[in-house]
C-alpha atoms as a printed R data frame, in Angstrom:
    type eleno elety resid chain resno        x       y        z
1   ATOM     1    CA   ALA     A     1 -174.636 -24.723 -140.989
2   ATOM     2    CA   ARG     A     2 -173.084 -23.719 -144.312
3   ATOM     3    CA   PHE     A     3 -171.083 -25.554 -146.942
4   ATOM     4    CA   SER     A     4 -167.371 -24.847 -147.117
5   ATOM     5    CA   ALA     A     5 -165.529 -24.137 -150.348
6   ATOM     6    CA   ASP     A     6 -164.588 -27.815 -150.737
7   ATOM     7    CA   GLY     A     7 -168.220 -28.943 -150.405
8   ATOM     8    CA   ARG     A     8 -168.076 -30.058 -146.773
9   ATOM     9    CA   MET     A     9 -170.375 -29.038 -143.939
10  ATOM    10    CA   LYS     A    10 -168.074 -28.636 -140.954
11  ATOM    11    CA   GLN     A    11 -170.851 -28.080 -138.417
12  ATOM    12    CA   LEU     A    12 -172.441 -31.387 -139.411
13  ATOM    13    CA   GLU     A    13 -169.115 -33.173 -139.032
14  ATOM    14    CA   TYR     A    14 -168.725 -31.649 -135.581
15  ATOM    15    CA   ALA     A    15 -172.249 -32.788 -134.690
16  ATOM    16    CA   MET     A    16 -171.452 -36.357 -135.714
17  ATOM    17    CA   ARG     A    17 -168.315 -36.269 -133.590
18  ATOM    18    CA   ALA     A    18 -170.404 -35.065 -130.653
19  ATOM    19    CA   THR     A    19 -172.530 -38.221 -130.912
20  ATOM    20    CA   GLU     A    20 -169.382 -40.291 -130.389
21  ATOM    21    CA   ARG     A    21 -169.048 -38.821 -126.909
22  ATOM    22    CA   GLY     A    22 -172.366 -40.294 -125.762
23  ATOM    23    CA   GLY     A    23 -172.753 -43.595 -123.960
24  ATOM    24    CA   LEU     A    24 -172.720 -46.727 -126.118
25  ATOM    25    CA   VAL     A    25 -176.126 -47.970 -127.316
26  ATOM    26    CA   ILE     A    26 -176.605 -51.425 -128.859
27  ATOM    27    CA   GLY     A    27 -179.748 -52.538 -130.668
28  ATOM    28    CA   LEU     A    28 -180.723 -55.877 -132.212
29  ATOM    29    CA   GLU     A    29 -183.726 -57.119 -134.117
30  ATOM    30    CA   ALA     A    30 -185.128 -60.455 -132.982
31  ATOM    31    CA   CYS     A    31 -187.510 -62.920 -134.560
32  ATOM    32    CA   ASP     A    32 -189.848 -62.360 -131.595
33  ATOM    33    CA   GLY     A    33 -189.282 -58.623 -131.053
34  ATOM    34    CA   GLY     A    34 -186.135 -56.676 -130.306
35  ATOM    35    CA   VAL     A    35 -183.648 -55.537 -127.689
36  ATOM    36    CA   ILE     A    36 -181.908 -52.240 -126.901
37  ATOM    37    CA   VAL     A    37 -179.109 -52.029 -124.338
38  ATOM    38    CA   ALA     A    38 -177.810 -48.555 -123.453
39  ATOM    39    CA   SER     A    39 -174.945 -47.503 -121.211
40  ATOM    40    CA   VAL     A    40 -175.288 -44.278 -119.269
41  ATOM    41    CA   PRO     A    41 -172.022 -42.324 -118.746
42  ATOM    42    CA   SER     A    42 -170.718 -42.386 -115.181
43  ATOM    43    CA   GLU     A    43 -171.408 -38.684 -114.572
44  ATOM    44    CA   TYR     A    44 -175.152 -39.404 -114.835
45  ATOM    45    CA   THR     A    45 -175.323 -42.529 -112.666
46  ATOM    46    CA   TRP     A    46 -176.225 -40.490 -109.581
47  ATOM    47    CA   SER     A    47 -179.548 -39.516 -111.154
48  ATOM    48    CA   PRO     A    48 -182.476 -40.547 -108.921
49  ATOM    49    CA   THR     A    49 -184.627 -41.498 -111.926
50  ATOM    50    CA   ASP     A    50 -185.003 -45.250 -112.195
51  ATOM    51    CA   ASP     A    51 -186.192 -45.587 -115.794
52  ATOM    52    CA   GLY     A    52 -183.209 -44.019 -117.604
53  ATOM    53    CA   GLU     A    53 -185.573 -41.909 -119.692
54  ATOM    54    CA   PHE     A    54 -182.864 -39.448 -120.646
55  ATOM    55    CA   LYS     A    55 -181.083 -42.281 -122.507
56  ATOM    56    CA   LEU     A    56 -183.782 -44.796 -123.432
57  ATOM    57    CA   ALA     A    57 -187.382 -43.644 -123.878
58  ATOM    58    CA   SER     A    58 -190.736 -45.084 -124.901
59  ATOM    59    CA   VAL     A    59 -192.383 -42.889 -127.541
60  ATOM    60    CA   ALA     A    60 -195.290 -45.252 -128.298
61  ATOM    61    CA   PRO     A    61 -196.559 -48.498 -126.730
62  ATOM    62    CA   ASN     A    62 -194.576 -50.456 -129.340
63  ATOM    63    CA   VAL     A    63 -191.586 -48.176 -130.088
64  ATOM    64    CA   LEU     A    64 -188.426 -47.310 -128.137
65  ATOM    65    CA   VAL     A    65 -185.883 -44.597 -128.929
66  ATOM    66    CA   ALA     A    66 -182.308 -44.666 -127.602
67  ATOM    67    CA   THR     A    67 -180.007 -41.665 -128.005
68  ATOM    68    CA   ALA     A    68 -176.314 -40.799 -127.975
69  ATOM    69    CA   GLY     A    69 -175.020 -37.244 -127.977
70  ATOM    70    CA   VAL     A    70 -176.117 -33.941 -126.453
71  ATOM    71    CA   ALA     A    71 -178.660 -34.605 -123.683
72  ATOM    72    CA   ALA     A    72 -180.721 -31.481 -124.377
73  ATOM    73    CA   ASP     A    73 -181.030 -32.414 -128.049
74  ATOM    74    CA   ALA     A    74 -182.066 -35.923 -127.012
75  ATOM    75    CA   ARG     A    75 -184.911 -34.666 -124.829
76  ATOM    76    CA   HIS     A    76 -186.116 -32.393 -127.611
77  ATOM    77    CA   ALA     A    77 -185.999 -35.219 -130.180
78  ATOM    78    CA   VAL     A    78 -187.859 -37.645 -127.903
79  ATOM    79    CA   GLY     A    79 -190.595 -35.057 -127.440
80  ATOM    80    CA   LYS     A    80 -190.899 -34.663 -131.208
81  ATOM    81    CA   CYS     A    81 -191.162 -38.452 -131.594
82  ATOM    82    CA   ARG     A    82 -193.951 -38.668 -129.037
83  ATOM    83    CA   VAL     A    83 -195.921 -35.917 -130.748
84  ATOM    84    CA   ALA     A    84 -195.425 -37.576 -134.156
85  ATOM    85    CA   SER     A    85 -196.553 -40.946 -132.723
86  ATOM    86    CA   VAL     A    86 -199.785 -39.530 -131.292
87  ATOM    87    CA   GLU     A    87 -200.498 -37.590 -134.496
88  ATOM    88    CA   HIS     A    88 -200.074 -40.790 -136.533
89  ATOM    89    CA   TRP     A    89 -202.488 -42.638 -134.236
90  ATOM    90    CA   LEU     A    90 -205.094 -39.863 -134.343
91  ATOM    91    CA   PHE     A    91 -204.882 -39.490 -138.120
92  ATOM    92    CA   TYR     A    92 -204.611 -43.144 -139.222
93  ATOM    93    CA   GLY     A    93 -206.172 -44.922 -136.252
94  ATOM    94    CA   GLU     A    94 -203.182 -47.204 -135.745
95  ATOM    95    CA   ARG     A    95 -200.027 -47.274 -133.697
96  ATOM    96    CA   PRO     A    96 -196.909 -45.952 -135.435
97  ATOM    97    CA   SER     A    97 -194.231 -48.316 -136.685
98  ATOM    98    CA   ALA     A    98 -190.518 -47.894 -136.072
99  ATOM    99    CA   ARG     A    99 -190.198 -46.632 -139.647
100 ATOM   100    CA   VAL     A   100 -192.729 -43.862 -139.021
101 ATOM   101    CA   VAL     A   101 -190.873 -42.693 -135.912
102 ATOM   102    CA   ALA     A   102 -187.502 -42.933 -137.664
103 ATOM   103    CA   ARG     A   103 -188.763 -40.758 -140.517
104 ATOM   104    CA   ALA     A   104 -190.092 -38.220 -138.005
105 ATOM   105    CA   LEU     A   105 -186.636 -38.123 -136.416
106 ATOM   106    CA   ALA     A   106 -185.007 -37.670 -139.818
107 ATOM   107    CA   LYS     A   107 -187.337 -34.770 -140.593
108 ATOM   108    CA   HIS     A   108 -186.528 -33.236 -137.224
109 ATOM   109    CA   ALA     A   109 -182.785 -33.509 -137.914
110 ATOM   110    CA   ALA     A   110 -183.196 -31.934 -141.351
111 ATOM   111    CA   THR     A   111 -185.240 -28.978 -140.076
112 ATOM   112    CA   TYR     A   112 -183.395 -28.525 -136.762
113 ATOM   113    CA   SER     A   113 -180.498 -26.744 -138.460
114 ATOM   114    CA   ARG     A   114 -182.820 -24.023 -139.769
115 ATOM   115    CA   SER     A   115 -185.378 -22.039 -137.803
116 ATOM   116    CA   PRO     A   116 -187.821 -19.270 -138.801
117 ATOM   117    CA   LEU     A   117 -186.492 -15.766 -138.368
118 ATOM   118    CA   SER     A   118 -189.509 -15.030 -136.183
119 ATOM   119    CA   GLU     A   119 -192.566 -16.819 -134.795
120 ATOM   120    CA   GLU     A   120 -194.781 -14.911 -137.235
121 ATOM   121    CA   GLU     A   121 -192.852 -16.357 -140.182
122 ATOM   122    CA   ASP     A   122 -193.329 -20.065 -139.537
123 ATOM   123    CA   ASP     A   123 -194.723 -20.575 -143.042
124 ATOM   124    CA   SER     A   124 -192.139 -18.421 -144.804
125 ATOM   125    CA   ASP     A   125 -189.047 -19.580 -146.648
126 ATOM   126    CA   GLU     A   126 -186.738 -17.265 -144.701
127 ATOM   127    CA   TYR     A   127 -184.722 -19.185 -142.151
128 ATOM   128    CA   ALA     A   128 -181.840 -18.391 -139.839
129 ATOM   129    CA   THR     A   129 -178.880 -20.769 -139.837
130 ATOM   130    CA   VAL     A   130 -178.304 -22.656 -136.577
131 ATOM   131    CA   ARG     A   131 -176.272 -25.725 -135.648
132 ATOM   132    CA   PRO     A   132 -177.369 -29.288 -136.551
133 ATOM   133    CA   PRO     A   133 -178.390 -31.571 -133.658
134 ATOM   134    CA   GLY     A   134 -175.516 -33.352 -131.941
135 ATOM   135    CA   LEU     A   135 -177.507 -36.549 -131.737
136 ATOM   136    CA   ALA     A   136 -177.683 -40.095 -133.091
137 ATOM   137    CA   CYS     A   137 -180.642 -42.375 -132.391
138 ATOM   138    CA   LEU     A   138 -181.656 -46.021 -132.557
139 ATOM   139    CA   VAL     A   139 -185.372 -46.589 -133.107
140 ATOM   140    CA   ALA     A   140 -186.709 -50.056 -132.291
141 ATOM   141    CA   GLY     A   141 -190.301 -51.116 -132.838
142 ATOM   142    CA   VAL     A   142 -192.474 -54.187 -133.086
143 ATOM   143    CA   ASP     A   143 -195.476 -54.702 -135.374
144 ATOM   144    CA   ASP     A   144 -198.773 -56.446 -134.649
145 ATOM   145    CA   GLN     A   145 -197.284 -59.811 -135.662
146 ATOM   146    CA   GLY     A   146 -194.448 -59.468 -133.143
147 ATOM   147    CA   GLN     A   147 -191.754 -58.818 -135.750
148 ATOM   148    CA   GLY     A   148 -189.072 -56.363 -134.704
149 ATOM   149    CA   ALA     A   149 -187.525 -53.527 -136.723
150 ATOM   150    CA   LEU     A   150 -184.437 -51.441 -135.947
151 ATOM   151    CA   TYR     A   151 -183.485 -48.120 -137.538
152 ATOM   152    CA   SER     A   152 -180.476 -45.861 -137.077
153 ATOM   153    CA   VAL     A   153 -180.805 -42.081 -137.556
154 ATOM   154    CA   ASN     A   154 -177.673 -39.926 -137.533
155 ATOM   155    CA   ALA     A   155 -177.207 -36.177 -137.081
156 ATOM   156    CA   ALA     A   156 -177.667 -35.586 -140.808
157 ATOM   157    CA   GLY     A   157 -181.065 -37.298 -140.819
158 ATOM   158    CA   LEU     A   158 -179.832 -40.387 -142.675
159 ATOM   159    CA   THR     A   159 -182.127 -43.302 -141.811
160 ATOM   160    CA   THR     A   160 -180.927 -46.893 -142.248
161 ATOM   161    CA   ARG     A   161 -182.442 -50.191 -141.168
162 ATOM   162    CA   PHE     A   162 -180.130 -52.719 -139.500
163 ATOM   163    CA   ARG     A   163 -180.409 -56.158 -137.996
164 ATOM   164    CA   ALA     A   164 -177.894 -55.045 -135.354
165 ATOM   165    CA   ALA     A   165 -176.388 -51.606 -134.826
166 ATOM   166    CA   ALA     A   166 -174.469 -49.486 -132.318
167 ATOM   167    CA   ILE     A   167 -174.132 -45.753 -131.738
168 ATOM   168    CA   GLY     A   168 -172.167 -43.630 -129.295
169 ATOM   169    CA   ASN     A   169 -168.721 -44.022 -127.808
170 ATOM   170    CA   GLY     A   170 -166.926 -47.072 -129.219
171 ATOM   171    CA   ALA     A   171 -169.636 -47.724 -131.829
172 ATOM   172    CA   ASP     A   172 -167.148 -48.813 -134.523
173 ATOM   173    CA   ARG     A   173 -165.577 -51.515 -132.348
174 ATOM   174    CA   ALA     A   174 -168.990 -52.583 -131.060
175 ATOM   175    CA   THR     A   175 -170.346 -52.894 -134.611
176 ATOM   176    CA   SER     A   176 -167.419 -55.109 -135.614
177 ATOM   177    CA   HIS     A   177 -168.002 -57.297 -132.575
178 ATOM   178    CA   LEU     A   178 -171.738 -57.475 -133.317
179 ATOM   179    CA   ALA     A   179 -171.073 -58.538 -136.910
180 ATOM   180    CA   THR     A   180 -169.009 -61.454 -135.636
181 ATOM   181    CA   LEU     A   181 -171.503 -62.613 -133.024
182 ATOM   182    CA   VAL     A   182 -174.655 -62.495 -135.173
183 ATOM   183    CA   GLN     A   183 -173.206 -64.563 -138.017
184 ATOM   184    CA   ASP     A   184 -174.278 -67.754 -136.248
185 ATOM   185    CA   TYR     A   185 -177.924 -66.655 -136.503
186 ATOM   186    CA   LEU     A   186 -177.940 -66.329 -140.287
187 ATOM   187    CA   PRO     A   187 -178.799 -69.835 -141.634
188 ATOM   188    CA   SER     A   188 -178.537 -68.556 -145.205
189 ATOM   189    CA   LYS     A   189 -176.885 -65.343 -146.344
190 ATOM   190    CA   LYS     A   190 -179.050 -65.387 -149.490
191 ATOM   191    CA   PHE     A   191 -182.339 -64.848 -147.655
192 ATOM   192    CA   ASN     A   192 -182.827 -62.013 -145.188
193 ATOM   193    CA   HIS     A   193 -185.995 -63.582 -143.775
194 ATOM   194    CA   CYS     A   194 -183.937 -66.391 -142.207
195 ATOM   195    CA   TRP     A   195 -183.165 -64.307 -139.130
196 ATOM   196    CA   ASP     A   196 -183.121 -66.768 -136.250
197 ATOM   197    CA   LEU     A   197 -182.212 -64.552 -133.274
198 ATOM   198    CA   ASP     A   198 -184.587 -64.559 -130.307
199 ATOM   199    CA   LYS     A   199 -184.732 -61.989 -127.502
200 ATOM   200    CA   ALA     A   200 -182.816 -64.126 -124.997
201 ATOM   201    CA   SER     A   201 -179.907 -64.542 -127.408
202 ATOM   202    CA   ALA     A   202 -180.101 -60.873 -128.394
203 ATOM   203    CA   ILE     A   203 -179.767 -59.789 -124.761
204 ATOM   204    CA   ASP     A   204 -176.779 -62.101 -124.330
205 ATOM   205    CA   ILE     A   205 -175.066 -60.737 -127.454
206 ATOM   206    CA   ALA     A   206 -175.699 -57.104 -126.508
207 ATOM   207    CA   LEU     A   207 -174.299 -57.631 -123.018
208 ATOM   208    CA   GLN     A   208 -171.251 -59.399 -124.431
209 ATOM   209    CA   VAL     A   209 -170.527 -56.390 -126.632
210 ATOM   210    CA   LEU     A   210 -171.124 -53.989 -123.749
211 ATOM   211    CA   GLU     A   211 -168.829 -55.962 -121.450
212 ATOM   212    CA   ARG     A   212 -166.094 -55.774 -124.074
213 ATOM   213    CA   HIS     A   213 -166.669 -52.021 -124.279
214 ATOM   214    CA   ILE     A   214 -166.388 -51.654 -120.487
215 ATOM   215    CA   GLU     A   215 -163.165 -53.675 -120.514
216 ATOM   216    CA   ASP     A   216 -161.726 -51.335 -123.144
217 ATOM   217    CA   ILE     A   217 -162.662 -48.325 -121.018
218 ATOM   218    CA   GLU     A   218 -161.063 -49.843 -117.916
219 ATOM   219    CA   GLN     A   219 -157.921 -50.630 -119.872
220 ATOM   220    CA   LEU     A   220 -157.689 -47.044 -121.117
221 ATOM   221    CA   ASP     A   221 -158.268 -45.749 -117.583
222 ATOM   222    CA   SER     A   222 -155.492 -47.973 -116.235
223 ATOM   223    CA   GLU     A   223 -153.100 -46.558 -118.822
224 ATOM   224    CA   ASP     A   224 -154.117 -42.974 -117.986
225 ATOM   225    CA   ASP     A   225 -151.712 -41.593 -115.410
226 ATOM   226    CA   SER     A   226 -152.896 -37.985 -115.625
227 ATOM   227    CA   PRO     A   227 -153.295 -36.192 -112.265
228 ATOM   228    CA   THR     A   228 -156.886 -35.231 -113.165
229 ATOM   229    CA   LYS     A   229 -158.059 -38.850 -113.282
230 ATOM   230    CA   ASP     A   230 -160.951 -39.561 -110.895
231 ATOM   231    CA   GLU     A   231 -160.035 -42.489 -108.669
232 ATOM   232    CA   ASN     A   232 -163.611 -42.802 -107.360
233 ATOM   233    CA   SER     A   233 -165.355 -42.882 -110.742
234 ATOM   234    CA   THR     A   234 -168.683 -44.712 -110.835
235 ATOM   235    CA   PRO     A   235 -169.130 -47.629 -113.273
236 ATOM   236    CA   LEU     A   236 -171.470 -47.331 -116.228
237 ATOM   237    CA   ARG     A   237 -175.180 -47.722 -115.591
238 ATOM   238    CA   ILE     A   238 -177.066 -50.025 -117.946
239 ATOM   239    CA   CYS     A   239 -180.593 -49.565 -119.313
240 ATOM   240    CA   ILE     A   240 -182.400 -52.361 -121.172
241 ATOM   241    CA   GLY     A   241 -185.502 -52.182 -123.350
242 ATOM   242    CA   LEU     A   242 -187.411 -55.190 -124.670
243 ATOM   243    CA   LEU     A   243 -189.956 -55.397 -127.483
244 ATOM   244    CA   GLY     A   244 -192.379 -58.222 -128.193
245 ATOM   245    CA   MET     A   245 -195.578 -59.877 -127.048
246 ATOM   246    CA   PRO     A   246 -196.484 -59.088 -123.403
247 ATOM   247    CA   ASP     A   247 -196.221 -62.713 -122.300
248 ATOM   248    CA   SER     A   248 -192.733 -63.132 -123.730
249 ATOM   249    CA   ILE     A   249 -191.509 -59.945 -122.038
250 ATOM   250    CA   SER     A   250 -193.008 -60.639 -118.611
251 ATOM   251    CA   SER     A   251 -191.795 -64.250 -118.666
252 ATOM   252    CA   SER     A   252 -188.252 -63.197 -119.549
253 ATOM   253    CA   LEU     A   253 -187.734 -60.647 -116.789
254 ATOM   254    CA   SER     A   254 -189.740 -58.888 -114.111
255 ATOM   255    CA   ILE     A   255 -191.026 -55.555 -115.377
256 ATOM   256    CA   THR     A   256 -191.777 -52.292 -113.634
257 ATOM   257    CA   ASP     A   257 -194.923 -51.645 -111.629
258 ATOM   258    CA   LYS     A   258 -196.010 -49.101 -114.235
259 ATOM   259    CA   GLU     A   259 -195.789 -51.710 -116.985
260 ATOM   260    CA   LYS     A   260 -197.646 -54.262 -114.868
261 ATOM   261    CA   LYS     A   261 -200.448 -51.756 -114.373
262 ATOM   262    CA   PHE     A   262 -200.808 -51.221 -118.110
263 ATOM   263    CA   SER     A   263 -200.494 -54.944 -118.853
264 ATOM   264    CA   SER     A   264 -203.440 -55.691 -116.567
265 ATOM   265    CA   ALA     A   265 -205.706 -53.296 -118.478
266 ATOM   266    CA   THR     A   266 -208.578 -54.879 -120.374
267 ATOM   267    CA   PHE     A   267 -209.457 -51.998 -122.699
268 ATOM   268    CA   ASP     A   268 -208.238 -51.601 -126.271
269 ATOM   269    CA   ASP     A   269 -208.453 -48.084 -127.678
270 ATOM   270    CA   GLY     A   270 -206.152 -48.686 -130.629
271 ATOM   271    CA   TRP     A   271 -203.236 -47.025 -128.846
272 ATOM   272    CA   TRP     A   272 -202.704 -49.369 -125.941
273 ATOM   273    CA   SER     A   273 -203.862 -52.970 -126.114
274 ATOM   274    CA   PRO     A   274 -203.050 -55.581 -123.444
275 ATOM   275    CA   ASN     A   275 -202.748 -58.293 -126.108
276 ATOM   276    CA   SER     A   276 -200.653 -56.351 -128.648
277 ATOM   277    CA   PRO     A   277 -196.854 -56.304 -128.859
278 ATOM   278    CA   GLN     A   278 -195.335 -53.850 -126.430
279 ATOM   279    CA   ALA     A   279 -192.101 -51.996 -125.715
280 ATOM   280    CA   SER     A   280 -190.957 -52.159 -122.086
281 ATOM   281    CA   ILE     A   281 -188.061 -50.483 -120.285
282 ATOM   282    CA   LEU     A   282 -186.821 -52.687 -117.475
283 ATOM   283    CA   SER     A   283 -186.455 -51.267 -113.999
284 ATOM   284    CA   GLN     A   284 -182.951 -50.900 -112.600
285 ATOM   285    CA   THR     A   285 -183.721 -53.710 -110.142
286 ATOM   286    CA   ALA     A   286 -184.577 -56.061 -113.004
287 ATOM   287    CA   VAL     A   287 -181.403 -55.057 -114.857
288 ATOM   288    CA   ASN     A   288 -179.274 -55.692 -111.773
289 ATOM   289    CA   ASN     A   289 -180.881 -59.115 -111.277
290 ATOM   290    CA   LEU     A   290 -180.206 -59.969 -114.910
291 ATOM   291    CA   LEU     A   291 -176.544 -59.000 -114.594
292 ATOM   292    CA   LYS     A   292 -176.190 -61.025 -111.387
293 ATOM   293    CA   ASP     A   293 -177.712 -64.109 -113.033
294 ATOM   294    CA   ARG     A   294 -175.423 -63.671 -116.022
295 ATOM   295    CA   LYS     A   295 -172.365 -63.390 -113.778
296 ATOM   296    CA   ARG     A   296 -173.461 -66.462 -111.800
297 ATOM   297    CA   ARG     A   297 -173.863 -68.510 -114.997
298 ATOM   298    CA   SER     A   298 -170.451 -67.452 -116.251
299 ATOM   299    CA   ILE     A   299 -168.827 -68.573 -112.992
300 ATOM   300    CA   HIS     A   300 -170.429 -72.030 -113.120
301 ATOM   301    CA   ALA     A   301 -169.838 -72.464 -116.853
């Protein structure tokens, strides 16, 4: 990527526009952890994988990364995050925080657009110009006290912490809707530590925003009379990740067999501890049960 005569980097602008074509991802900090809700575009709903790893991934026992943009770039970035997480644990003897992973992502975005001219010149200053990553990420983590943290990393490597954020298709409208819904959980605008949103309320808010997004998509589809429109299109698939203490996660929703296996472990090697805050990706069965319960409550309300 090179600067134009007017000081703009067109390739970077194109990369940011590519992230807007990815499925909507919504993240919220909570006083007892955090929540990430991701929508998978309909063309990927046939995938036999049940954990939605190509959209929402665990990079450490206490950190989740959700992506929007080019799928190949997302897989590459998730791999970099996992390597950075293990290196942090081996070097410092502690699990990485969301900030550590977010900074690793930012470094990856900054160096992705330049590569060594050859493998023998990894330490040289001579680089070939390649495209920036067409990827935006939300990084959610939880510390040893159960406090959640949420970071947004864009294609340029800009890292920003948010209480609530959205990336992907319809992110601007979703962010406006989020800003309206979370106002009730700010007892005092003068003090940031008065964040009174728990995981249950965070899930409800995220699903409200996602439902509004799906309604907008359906409305646009109904107005589209083009002959290429797919009449048998599959609805969006939803992935949900929860962060917090193990008891609060398992009591909220049923978790996957893999997570139950790890939760029953009694060892503590500094990387995985059964009593430390964890990040869990819900199985598709658990997500479907949650959506059914939500729909049932709305009918009886």
